[in-house]
Coordinates of C-alpha atoms in Angstrom, one line a residue:
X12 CA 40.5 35.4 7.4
X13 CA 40.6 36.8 4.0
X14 CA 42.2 34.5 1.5
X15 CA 43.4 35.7 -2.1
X16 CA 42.5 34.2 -5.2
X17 CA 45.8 34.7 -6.9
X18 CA 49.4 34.8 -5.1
X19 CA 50.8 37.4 -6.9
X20 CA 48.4 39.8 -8.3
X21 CA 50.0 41.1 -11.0
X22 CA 48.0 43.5 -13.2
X23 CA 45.0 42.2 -15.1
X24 CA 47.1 43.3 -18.4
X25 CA 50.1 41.5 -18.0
X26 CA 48.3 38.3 -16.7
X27 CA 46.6 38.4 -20.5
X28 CA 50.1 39.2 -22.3
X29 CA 51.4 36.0 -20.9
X30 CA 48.3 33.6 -21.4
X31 CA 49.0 33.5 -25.1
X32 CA 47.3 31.1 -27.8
X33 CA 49.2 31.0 -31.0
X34 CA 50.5 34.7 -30.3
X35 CA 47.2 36.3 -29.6
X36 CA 46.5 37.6 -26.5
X37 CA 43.9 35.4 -24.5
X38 CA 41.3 36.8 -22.1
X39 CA 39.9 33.8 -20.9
X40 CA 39.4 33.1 -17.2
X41 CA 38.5 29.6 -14.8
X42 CA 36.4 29.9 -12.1
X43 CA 36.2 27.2 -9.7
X44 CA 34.1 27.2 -6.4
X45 CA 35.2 24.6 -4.3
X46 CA 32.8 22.0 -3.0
X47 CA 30.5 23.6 -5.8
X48 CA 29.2 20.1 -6.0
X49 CA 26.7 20.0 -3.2
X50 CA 24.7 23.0 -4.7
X51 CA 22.1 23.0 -7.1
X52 CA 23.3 24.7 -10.2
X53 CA 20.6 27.4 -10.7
X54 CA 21.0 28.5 -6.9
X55 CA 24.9 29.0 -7.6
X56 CA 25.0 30.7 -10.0
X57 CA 22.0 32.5 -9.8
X58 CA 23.9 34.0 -6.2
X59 CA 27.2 34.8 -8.1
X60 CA 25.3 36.9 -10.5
X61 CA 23.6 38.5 -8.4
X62 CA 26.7 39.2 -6.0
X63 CA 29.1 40.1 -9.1
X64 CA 28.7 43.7 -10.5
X65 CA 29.3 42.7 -14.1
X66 CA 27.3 40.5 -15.9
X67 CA 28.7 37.2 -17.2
X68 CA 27.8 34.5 -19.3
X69 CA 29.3 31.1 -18.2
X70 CA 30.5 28.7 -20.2
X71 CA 31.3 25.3 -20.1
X72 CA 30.0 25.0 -16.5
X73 CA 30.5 21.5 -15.0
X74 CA 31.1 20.2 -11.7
X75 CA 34.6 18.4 -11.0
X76 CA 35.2 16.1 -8.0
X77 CA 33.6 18.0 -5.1
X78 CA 33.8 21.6 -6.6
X79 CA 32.1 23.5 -9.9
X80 CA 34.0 25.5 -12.6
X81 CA 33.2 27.5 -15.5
X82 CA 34.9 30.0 -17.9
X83 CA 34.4 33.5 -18.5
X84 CA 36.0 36.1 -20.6
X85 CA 37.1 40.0 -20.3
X86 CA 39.7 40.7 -17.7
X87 CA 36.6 43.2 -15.7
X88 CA 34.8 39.9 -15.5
X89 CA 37.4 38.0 -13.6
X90 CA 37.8 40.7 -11.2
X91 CA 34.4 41.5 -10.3
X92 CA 33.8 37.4 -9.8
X93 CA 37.0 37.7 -7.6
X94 CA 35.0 40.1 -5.1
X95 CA 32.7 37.4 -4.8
X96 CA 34.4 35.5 -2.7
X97 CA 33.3 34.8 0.4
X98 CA 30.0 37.4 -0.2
X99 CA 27.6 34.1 -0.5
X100 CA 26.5 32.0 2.6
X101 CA 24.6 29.1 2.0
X102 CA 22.0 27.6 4.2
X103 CA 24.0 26.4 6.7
X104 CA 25.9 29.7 6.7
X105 CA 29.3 28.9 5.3
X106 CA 30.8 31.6 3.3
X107 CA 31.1 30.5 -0.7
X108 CA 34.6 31.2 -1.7
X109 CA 35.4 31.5 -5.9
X110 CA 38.7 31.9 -7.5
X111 CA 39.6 33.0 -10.9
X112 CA 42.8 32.1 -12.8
X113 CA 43.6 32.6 -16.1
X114 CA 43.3 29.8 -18.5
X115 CA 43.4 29.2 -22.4
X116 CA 40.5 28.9 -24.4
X117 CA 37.8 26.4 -23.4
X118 CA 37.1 23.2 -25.3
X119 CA 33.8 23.9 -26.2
X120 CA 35.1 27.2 -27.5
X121 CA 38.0 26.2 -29.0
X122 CA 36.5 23.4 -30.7
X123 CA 33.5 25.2 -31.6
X124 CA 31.2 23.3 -34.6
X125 CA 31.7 25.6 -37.7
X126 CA 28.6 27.2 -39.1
X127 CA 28.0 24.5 -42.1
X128 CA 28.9 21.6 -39.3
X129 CA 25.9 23.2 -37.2
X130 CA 23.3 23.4 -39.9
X131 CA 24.5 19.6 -40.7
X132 CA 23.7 18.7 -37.2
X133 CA 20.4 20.9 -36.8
X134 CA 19.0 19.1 -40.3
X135 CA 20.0 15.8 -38.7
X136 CA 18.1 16.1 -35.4
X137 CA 15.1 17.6 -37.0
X138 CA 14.9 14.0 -38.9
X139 CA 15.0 12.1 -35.5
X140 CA 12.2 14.2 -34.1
X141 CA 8.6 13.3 -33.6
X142 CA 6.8 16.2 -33.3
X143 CA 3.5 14.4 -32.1
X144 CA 5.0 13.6 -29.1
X145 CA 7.5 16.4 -28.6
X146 CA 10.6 13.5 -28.8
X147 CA 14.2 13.7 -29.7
X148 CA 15.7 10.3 -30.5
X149 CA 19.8 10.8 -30.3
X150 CA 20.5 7.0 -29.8
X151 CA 23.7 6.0 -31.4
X152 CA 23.9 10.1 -32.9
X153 CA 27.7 9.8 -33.7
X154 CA 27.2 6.8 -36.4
X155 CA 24.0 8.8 -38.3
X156 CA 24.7 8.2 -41.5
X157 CA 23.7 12.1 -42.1
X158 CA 26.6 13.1 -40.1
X159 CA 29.1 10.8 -40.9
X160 CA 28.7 11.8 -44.6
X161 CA 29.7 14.6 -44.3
X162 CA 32.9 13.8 -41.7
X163 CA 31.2 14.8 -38.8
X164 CA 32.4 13.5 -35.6
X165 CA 29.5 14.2 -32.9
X166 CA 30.9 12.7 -29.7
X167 CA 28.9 13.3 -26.9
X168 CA 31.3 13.2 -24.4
X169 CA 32.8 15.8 -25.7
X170 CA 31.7 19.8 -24.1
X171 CA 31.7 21.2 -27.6
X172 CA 29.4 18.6 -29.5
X173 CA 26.9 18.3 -26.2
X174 CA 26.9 22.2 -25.9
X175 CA 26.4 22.3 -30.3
X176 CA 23.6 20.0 -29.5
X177 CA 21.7 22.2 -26.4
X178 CA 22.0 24.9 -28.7
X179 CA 20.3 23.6 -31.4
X180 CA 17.0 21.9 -29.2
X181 CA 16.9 25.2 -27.3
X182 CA 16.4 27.3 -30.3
X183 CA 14.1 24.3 -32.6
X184 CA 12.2 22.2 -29.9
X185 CA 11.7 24.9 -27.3
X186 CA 8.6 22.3 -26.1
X187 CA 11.0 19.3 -25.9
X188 CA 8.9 16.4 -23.5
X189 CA 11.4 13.3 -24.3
X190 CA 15.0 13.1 -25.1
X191 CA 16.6 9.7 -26.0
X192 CA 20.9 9.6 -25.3
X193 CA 20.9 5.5 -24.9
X194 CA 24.0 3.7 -26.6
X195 CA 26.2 7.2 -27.3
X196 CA 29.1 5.5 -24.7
X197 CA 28.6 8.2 -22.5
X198 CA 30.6 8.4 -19.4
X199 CA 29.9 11.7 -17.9
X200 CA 27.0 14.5 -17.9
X201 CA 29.4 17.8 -17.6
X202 CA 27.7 19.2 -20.8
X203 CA 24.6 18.1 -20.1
X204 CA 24.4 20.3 -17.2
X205 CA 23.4 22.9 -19.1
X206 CA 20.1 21.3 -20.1
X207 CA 18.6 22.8 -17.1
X208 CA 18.3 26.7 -18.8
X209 CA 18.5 24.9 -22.3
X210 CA 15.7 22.2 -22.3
X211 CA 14.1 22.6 -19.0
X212 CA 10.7 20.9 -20.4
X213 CA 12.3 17.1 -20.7
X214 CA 10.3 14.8 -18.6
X215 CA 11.8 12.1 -19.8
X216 CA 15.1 11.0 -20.3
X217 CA 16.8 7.6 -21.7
X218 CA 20.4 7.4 -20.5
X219 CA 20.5 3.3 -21.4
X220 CA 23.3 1.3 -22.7
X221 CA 26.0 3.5 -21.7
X222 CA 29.0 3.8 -19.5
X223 CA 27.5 5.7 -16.6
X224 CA 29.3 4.7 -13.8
X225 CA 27.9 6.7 -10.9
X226 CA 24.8 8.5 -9.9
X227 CA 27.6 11.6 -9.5
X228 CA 26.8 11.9 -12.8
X229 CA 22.9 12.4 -12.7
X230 CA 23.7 14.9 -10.0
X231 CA 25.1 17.2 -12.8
X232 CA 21.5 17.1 -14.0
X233 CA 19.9 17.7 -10.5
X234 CA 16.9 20.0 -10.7
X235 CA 15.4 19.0 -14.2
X236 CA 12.0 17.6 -13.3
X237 CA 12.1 14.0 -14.6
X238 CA 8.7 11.7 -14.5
X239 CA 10.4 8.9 -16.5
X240 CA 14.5 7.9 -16.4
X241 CA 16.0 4.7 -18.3
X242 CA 19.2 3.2 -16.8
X243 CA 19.6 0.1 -18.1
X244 CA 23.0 -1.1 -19.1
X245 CA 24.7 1.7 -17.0
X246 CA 27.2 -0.2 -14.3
X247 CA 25.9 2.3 -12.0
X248 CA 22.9 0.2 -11.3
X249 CA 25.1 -2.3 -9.7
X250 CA 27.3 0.3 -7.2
X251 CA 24.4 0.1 -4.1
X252 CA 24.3 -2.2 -1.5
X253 CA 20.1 -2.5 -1.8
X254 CA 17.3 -1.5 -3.6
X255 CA 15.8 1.2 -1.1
X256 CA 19.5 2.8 -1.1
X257 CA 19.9 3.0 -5.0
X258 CA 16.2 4.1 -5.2
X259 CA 16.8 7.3 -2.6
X260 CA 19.9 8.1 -4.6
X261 CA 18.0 8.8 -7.6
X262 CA 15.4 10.3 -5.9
X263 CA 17.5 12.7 -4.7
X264 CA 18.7 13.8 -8.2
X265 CA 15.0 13.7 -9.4
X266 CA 12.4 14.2 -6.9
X267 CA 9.3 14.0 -8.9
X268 CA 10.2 11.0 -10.5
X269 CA 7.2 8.4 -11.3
X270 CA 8.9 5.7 -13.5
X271 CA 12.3 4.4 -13.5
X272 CA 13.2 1.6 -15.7
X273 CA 16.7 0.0 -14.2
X274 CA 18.6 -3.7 -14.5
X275 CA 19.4 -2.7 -10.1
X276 CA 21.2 -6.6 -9.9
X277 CA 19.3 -8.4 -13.1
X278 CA 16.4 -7.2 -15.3
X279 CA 13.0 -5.1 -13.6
X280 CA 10.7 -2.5 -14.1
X281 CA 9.8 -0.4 -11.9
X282 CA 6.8 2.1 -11.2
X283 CA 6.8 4.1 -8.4
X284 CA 3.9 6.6 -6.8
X285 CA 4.6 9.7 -6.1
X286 CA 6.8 10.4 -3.2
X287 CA 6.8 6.9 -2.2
X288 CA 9.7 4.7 -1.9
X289 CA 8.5 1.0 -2.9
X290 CA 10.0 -2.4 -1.4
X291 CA 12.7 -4.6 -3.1
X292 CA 11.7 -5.4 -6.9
X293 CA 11.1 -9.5 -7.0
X294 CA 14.4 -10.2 -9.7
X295 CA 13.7 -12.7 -12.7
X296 CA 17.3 -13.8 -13.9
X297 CA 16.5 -14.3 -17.4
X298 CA 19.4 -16.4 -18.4
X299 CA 18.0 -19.2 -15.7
X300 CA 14.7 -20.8 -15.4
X301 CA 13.3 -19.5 -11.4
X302 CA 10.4 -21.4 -9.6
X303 CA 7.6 -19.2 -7.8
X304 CA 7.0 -21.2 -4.8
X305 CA 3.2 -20.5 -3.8
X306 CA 1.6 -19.2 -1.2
X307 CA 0.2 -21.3 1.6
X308 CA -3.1 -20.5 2.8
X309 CA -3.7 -20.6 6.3
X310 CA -7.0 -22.9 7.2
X311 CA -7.7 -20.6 10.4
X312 CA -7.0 -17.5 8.9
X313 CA -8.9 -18.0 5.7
X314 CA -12.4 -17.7 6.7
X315 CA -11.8 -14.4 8.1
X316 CA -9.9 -12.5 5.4
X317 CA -12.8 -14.1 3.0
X318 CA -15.3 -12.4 5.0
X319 CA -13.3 -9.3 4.6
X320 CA -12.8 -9.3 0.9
X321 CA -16.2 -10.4 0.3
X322 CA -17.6 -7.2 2.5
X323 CA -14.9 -4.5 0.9
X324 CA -16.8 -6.0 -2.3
X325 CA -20.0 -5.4 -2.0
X326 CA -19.6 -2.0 -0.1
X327 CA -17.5 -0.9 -3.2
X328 CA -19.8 -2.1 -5.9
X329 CA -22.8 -0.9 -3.7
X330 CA -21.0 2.7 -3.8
X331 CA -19.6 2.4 -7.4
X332 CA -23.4 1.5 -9.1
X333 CA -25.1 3.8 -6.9
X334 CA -24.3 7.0 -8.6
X335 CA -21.8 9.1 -7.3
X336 CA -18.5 7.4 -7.1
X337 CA -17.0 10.5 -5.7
X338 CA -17.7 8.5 -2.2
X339 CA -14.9 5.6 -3.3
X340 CA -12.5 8.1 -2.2
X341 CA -12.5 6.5 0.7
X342 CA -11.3 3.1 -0.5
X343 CA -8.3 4.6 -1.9
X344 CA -4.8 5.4 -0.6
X345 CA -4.1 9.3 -0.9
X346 CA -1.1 8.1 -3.5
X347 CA -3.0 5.1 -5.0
X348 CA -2.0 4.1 -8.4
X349 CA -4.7 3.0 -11.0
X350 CA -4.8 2.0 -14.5
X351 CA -7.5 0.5 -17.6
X352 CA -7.0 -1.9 -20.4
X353 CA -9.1 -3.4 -23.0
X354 CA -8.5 -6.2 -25.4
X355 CA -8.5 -4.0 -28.6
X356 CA -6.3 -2.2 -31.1
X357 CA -6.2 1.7 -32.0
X358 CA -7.4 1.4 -35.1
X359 CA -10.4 -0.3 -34.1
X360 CA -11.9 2.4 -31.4
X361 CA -14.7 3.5 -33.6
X362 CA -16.2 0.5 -34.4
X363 CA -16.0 -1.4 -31.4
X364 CA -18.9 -1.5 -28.6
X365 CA -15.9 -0.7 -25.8
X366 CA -14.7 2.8 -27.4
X367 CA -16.1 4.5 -23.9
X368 CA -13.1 3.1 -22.7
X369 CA -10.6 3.4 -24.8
X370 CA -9.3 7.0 -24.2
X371 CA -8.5 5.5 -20.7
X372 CA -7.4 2.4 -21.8
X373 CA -3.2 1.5 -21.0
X374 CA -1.7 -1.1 -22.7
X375 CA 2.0 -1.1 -22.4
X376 CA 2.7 -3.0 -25.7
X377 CA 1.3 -1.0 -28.0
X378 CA 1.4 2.6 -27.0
X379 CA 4.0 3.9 -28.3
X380 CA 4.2 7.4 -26.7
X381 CA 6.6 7.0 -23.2
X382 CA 4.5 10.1 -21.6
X383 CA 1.2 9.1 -22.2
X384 CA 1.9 5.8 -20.8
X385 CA 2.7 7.3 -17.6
X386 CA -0.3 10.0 -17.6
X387 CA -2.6 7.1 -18.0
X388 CA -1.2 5.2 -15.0
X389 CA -3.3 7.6 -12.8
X390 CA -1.9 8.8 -9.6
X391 CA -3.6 9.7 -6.3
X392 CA -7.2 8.7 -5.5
X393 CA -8.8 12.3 -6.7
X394 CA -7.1 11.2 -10.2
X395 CA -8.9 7.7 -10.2
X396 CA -12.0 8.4 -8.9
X397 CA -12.2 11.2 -10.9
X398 CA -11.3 8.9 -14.0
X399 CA -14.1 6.4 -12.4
X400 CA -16.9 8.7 -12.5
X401 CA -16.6 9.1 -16.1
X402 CA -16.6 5.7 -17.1
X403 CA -19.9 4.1 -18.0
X404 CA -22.7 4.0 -15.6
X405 CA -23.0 0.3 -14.6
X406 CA -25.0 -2.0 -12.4
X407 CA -22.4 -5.0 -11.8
X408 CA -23.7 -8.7 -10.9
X409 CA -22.9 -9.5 -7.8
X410 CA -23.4 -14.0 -8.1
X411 CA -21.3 -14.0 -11.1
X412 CA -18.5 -12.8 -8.8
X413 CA -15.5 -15.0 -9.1
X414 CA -12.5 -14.4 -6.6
X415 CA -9.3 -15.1 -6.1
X416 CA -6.9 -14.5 -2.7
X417 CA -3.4 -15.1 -4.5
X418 CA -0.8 -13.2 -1.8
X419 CA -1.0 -12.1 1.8
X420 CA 1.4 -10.4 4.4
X421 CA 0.8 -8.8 7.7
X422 CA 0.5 -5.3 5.9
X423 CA -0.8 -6.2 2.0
X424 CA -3.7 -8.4 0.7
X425 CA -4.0 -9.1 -3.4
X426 CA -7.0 -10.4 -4.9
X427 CA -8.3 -10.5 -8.1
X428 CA -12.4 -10.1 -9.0
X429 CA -14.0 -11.5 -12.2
X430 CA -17.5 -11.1 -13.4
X431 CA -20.0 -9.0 -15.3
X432 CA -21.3 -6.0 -15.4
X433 CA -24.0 -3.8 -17.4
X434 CA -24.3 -0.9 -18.4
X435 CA -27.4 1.2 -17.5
X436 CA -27.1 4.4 -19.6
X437 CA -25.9 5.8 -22.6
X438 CA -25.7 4.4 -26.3
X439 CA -24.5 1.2 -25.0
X440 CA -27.6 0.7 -22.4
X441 CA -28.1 -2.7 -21.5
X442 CA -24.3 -4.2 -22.8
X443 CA -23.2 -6.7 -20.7
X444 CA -19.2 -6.5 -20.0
X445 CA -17.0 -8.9 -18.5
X446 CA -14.2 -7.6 -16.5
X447 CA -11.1 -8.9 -14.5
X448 CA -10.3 -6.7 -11.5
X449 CA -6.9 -6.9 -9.2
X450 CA -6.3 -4.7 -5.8
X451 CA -3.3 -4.5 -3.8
X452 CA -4.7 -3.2 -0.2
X453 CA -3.6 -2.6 3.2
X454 CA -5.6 -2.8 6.8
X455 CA -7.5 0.0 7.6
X456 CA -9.6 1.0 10.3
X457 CA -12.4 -0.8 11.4
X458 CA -11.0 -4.4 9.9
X459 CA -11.6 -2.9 6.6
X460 CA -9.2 -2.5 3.7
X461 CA -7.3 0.4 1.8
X462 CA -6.6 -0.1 -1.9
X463 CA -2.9 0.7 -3.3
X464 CA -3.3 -0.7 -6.6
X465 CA -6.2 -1.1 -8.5
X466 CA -5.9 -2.5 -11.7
X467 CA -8.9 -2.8 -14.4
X468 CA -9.6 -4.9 -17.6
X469 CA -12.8 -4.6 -18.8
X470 CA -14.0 -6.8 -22.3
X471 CA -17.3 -7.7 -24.4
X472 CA -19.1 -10.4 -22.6
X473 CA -18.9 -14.1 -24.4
X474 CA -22.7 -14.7 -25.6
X475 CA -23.0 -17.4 -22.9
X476 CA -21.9 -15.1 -19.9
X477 CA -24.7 -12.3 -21.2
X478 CA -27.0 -15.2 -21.5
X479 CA -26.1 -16.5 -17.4
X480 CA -26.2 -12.4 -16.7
X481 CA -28.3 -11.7 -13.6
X482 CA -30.4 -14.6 -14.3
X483 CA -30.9 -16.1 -10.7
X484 CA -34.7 -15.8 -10.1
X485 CA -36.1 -13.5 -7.1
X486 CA -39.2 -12.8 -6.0
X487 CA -41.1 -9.7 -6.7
X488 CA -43.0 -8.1 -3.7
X489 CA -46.5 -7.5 -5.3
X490 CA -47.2 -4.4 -3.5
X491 CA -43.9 -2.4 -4.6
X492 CA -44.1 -0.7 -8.1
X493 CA -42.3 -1.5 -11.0
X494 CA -39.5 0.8 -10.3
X495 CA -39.3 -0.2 -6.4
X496 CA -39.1 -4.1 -7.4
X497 CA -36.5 -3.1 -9.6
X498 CA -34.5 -1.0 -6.7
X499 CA -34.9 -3.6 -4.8
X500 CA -33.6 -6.3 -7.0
X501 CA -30.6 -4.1 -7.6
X502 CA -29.6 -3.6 -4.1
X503 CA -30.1 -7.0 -3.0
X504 CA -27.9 -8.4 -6.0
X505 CA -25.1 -5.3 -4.7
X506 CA -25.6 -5.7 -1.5
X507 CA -25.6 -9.3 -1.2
X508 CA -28.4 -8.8 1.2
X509 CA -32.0 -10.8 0.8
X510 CA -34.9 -9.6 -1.1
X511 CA -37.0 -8.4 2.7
X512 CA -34.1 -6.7 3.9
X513 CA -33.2 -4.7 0.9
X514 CA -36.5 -3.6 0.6
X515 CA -36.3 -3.1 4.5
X516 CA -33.1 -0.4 3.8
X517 CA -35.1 1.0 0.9
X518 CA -38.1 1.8 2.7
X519 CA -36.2 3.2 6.1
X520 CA -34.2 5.4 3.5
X521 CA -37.6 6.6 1.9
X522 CA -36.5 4.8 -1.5
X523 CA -33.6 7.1 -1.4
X524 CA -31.3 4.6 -3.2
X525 CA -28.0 6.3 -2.9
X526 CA -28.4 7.2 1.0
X527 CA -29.8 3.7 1.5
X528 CA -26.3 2.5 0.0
X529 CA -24.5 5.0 2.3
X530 CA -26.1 3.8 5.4
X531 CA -26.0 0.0 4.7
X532 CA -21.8 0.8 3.9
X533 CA -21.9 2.1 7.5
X534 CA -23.7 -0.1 9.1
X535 CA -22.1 -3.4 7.6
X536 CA -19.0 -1.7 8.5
X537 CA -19.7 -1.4 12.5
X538 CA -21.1 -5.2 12.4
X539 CA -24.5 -4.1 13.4
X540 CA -26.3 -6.0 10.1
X541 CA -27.1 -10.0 11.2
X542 CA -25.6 -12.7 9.5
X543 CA -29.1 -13.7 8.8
X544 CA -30.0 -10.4 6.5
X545 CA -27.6 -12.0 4.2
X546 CA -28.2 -14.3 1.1
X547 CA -25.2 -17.2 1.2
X548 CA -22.5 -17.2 -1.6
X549 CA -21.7 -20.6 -2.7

């Protein structure tokens, strides 16, 4: 059944003779679209335009309880949206209906910034923004001492001053990457809607200390394509039931979100990989001391997962010293998460021996840039191997190993690896590093494990850790040549194999050192090595 916009249609003319504004004759129209809410904003209107025969600029669109409204002016305008109605099906097939009433003029119009309040507010965010890192800092806007000289009132709650402010990063930071709105008391997005067509590059957004009350709100935003989002201090992180509920809400809103920073209950941080939902954070109440309790090892169980450890160990090193690390794929989840730190400032990268590392390196506390903390937490296992095989080449020593089994469930093991290393090409031939290694993995096939979360921090070695470095005597086969004894001595200290076997693999593999490594992995894998072949760890 066809169902009229307007009871009475009077003509178009008369309708604008009696909406009046201080005796001039308006022409300004509402359109609503009822349950407007559940579509994304670009499909809607995108399908009205392309069903209406004029063309239209909206303004002040914003979505209202569960439908959508915006204005439009010119009498032809409202009547060719009227013939809309019912002309758009949506994926289910329901028919769109949009009606069209007169209205007065709309806030944002109304209360439009004058031209010397607009240059004001342009000069003022072009002092809050950091061109470096494409960043617009807004926090607190409406008490910028700029503005408030000058008696301007920039509320961002307000249509008019949120729509003045879109305006003004569309047309001066076109490239805009990070936009800070914490502490501006806001309590709805309607204007911000519009950052979609407006400022469509944000990745990151700050929403912090303010009065957001529902994720309703973020919904208004739905379709920018976030990687970071603040929410701290908004009640709204307190109105779900759990964690996995609040965190599928705002994916919802924001897909491709990697990093949401929250207070969900009391104070967290959270990272998330891509796509991937992750458990209930572990809350610190930080007005109350807490107690970890610990662990409890089980005897029986013990021997078994150190075997396990020990062997995902020395087929990784094996792998990662021979040469091509492109095989650690394998180890990896597909949506692993990775990351590097070293003990050093920015300002000392040229000088000191580690500055190989220090275009990867991630340290939280001092980098400063919110999107190039999250591009160096690398994603997926083709991102960090492809971040390991550009690291230093290295031959790591295998008995200064020291590890540590700190957590274990049915489905995740944590351990940490310390030790040295050396590296074997390059300026820095021959250094001796000391590293500190963590891995969150899950079972795998074949009673082996699958890393999640590998994270690295590699230093200078201490003088008496290069001195101890690969100093445990072995024998040297007089009838090898000065490069085989040295292949040998390599694999065995990988490998954790003894000096006749080693040379055994080495020999079979026609000195072939990176197929030898492939085929030990394999075979140590499928149990067919004997215990005996093996040197033991202390």
């Amino acid at each position: 059944m066809h169902m009229t916009v307007w009871r009475n249609r009077k003509p178009l003319e008369r309708e604008m003779q009696e909406n009046t504004q201080d005796g001039t004759p308006g022409s300004w129209f509402r359109v609503t679209i009822p349950c407007g809410i559940q579509y994304d904003k670009t499909w809607l209107m995108n399908s009205i335009q392309s069903h209406c025969g004029v063309p239209f600029t909206p303004v002040d669109f914003h979505f209202m309880h569960n439908g959508a409204q915006f204005f439009v002016q010119e009498a032809s305008t409202a009547s060719a949206l009227m013939d809309v109605s019912n002309k758009i099906c949506d994926e289910e097939s329901r028919k769109i209906l949009v009606f069209v009433s007169p209205s007065a003029v709309p806030y944002s119009v109304r209360d439009k910034l004058k031209p010397e309040e607009m240059e004001q507010l342009k000069l003022t965010l072009s002092k809050r923004f950091d061109v470096s890192q494409q960043a617009l800092d807004l926090q607190r806007l409406r008490v910028d001492p700029g503005l408030l000289g000058h008696g301007i009132d920039i509320i961002l709650n307000r249509r008019n001053c949120v729509a003045a402010t879109l305006q003004i990063i569309e047309k001066n930071f076109p490239e805009l990457l990070s936009l800070n709105l914490s502490s501006n008391k806001l309590y709805q997005l309607d204007g911000l809607s519009d950052i979609l067509q407006m400022a469509p590059t944000v990745k990151i957004l700050n929403l912090s200390k303010n009065k957001l009350k529902s994720v309703w709100e973020l919904s208004k935003m739905k379709g920018l394509k976030l990687e970071e989002l603040w929410l701290q201090g908004n009640p709204l992180c307190g109105t779900f039931p759990d964690w996995s509920t609040y965190v599928r809400a705002i994916r919802e809103c924001f897909p491709k979100l990697l990093c949401l920073l929250s207070d969900y209950e009391n104070h967290c941080l959270v990272l998330m990989s891509d796509g991937q939902e992750l458990p209930s954070p572990i809350i610190i109440d930080v007005d109350t001391p807490y107690v970890i309790k610990p662990c409890k090892e089980s005897y029986k169980g013990s021997e078994t997962l150190k075997s396990l450890v020990l062997q995902f160990l020395q087929q990784y090193y094996l792998i990662h010293d021979c040469g091509d690390r492109q095989h650690l794929l394998g180890a990896y989840h597909e949506e692993a998460c990775f990351s590097l730190t070293i003990p050093f400032h920015s300002e000392d990268a040229a000088i000191s021996s580690l500055c190989e590392y220090f275009k990867d390196s991630r340290n939280m506390k001092k980098l400063k840039d919110p999107h190039l903390r999250v591009q160096l937490l690398k994603h997926t296992k083709r991102d960090i191997v492809h971040t390991l095989c550009v690291l230093p080449k290295t031959q790591h020593d295998f008995s200064s190993f020291v590890v540590d089994m700190w957590f274990q469930t049915e489905m995740m093991l944590c351990f940490s690896v310390n030790g040295v290393f050396k590296e074997v090409e390059g300026s820095s031939q021959g250094c001796v590093r000391a590293f500190t290694r963590t891995f969150i993995a899950t079972p795998a096939s074949y009673s082996s494990l699958c890393i999640v979360n590998d994270e690295l921090f590699v230093r200078d070695a201490s003088p008496s850790e290069t001195q101890s470095a690969f100093s445990i005597p072995m024998p040297t086969p007089s009838s090898l040549s000065q490069e085989q004894q040295e292949m040998v001595q390599a694999f065995s200290t990988l490998s954790g194999m003894k000096l006749e076997w080693s040379q055994k693999c080495l020999q079979d593999n026609e000195w072939n050192y990176t197929r030898a490594g492939h085929v030990f992995s394999m075979l140590k894998t499928e149990g067919k090595i004997p215990e005996e072949a093996f040197k033991e760890i202390p």
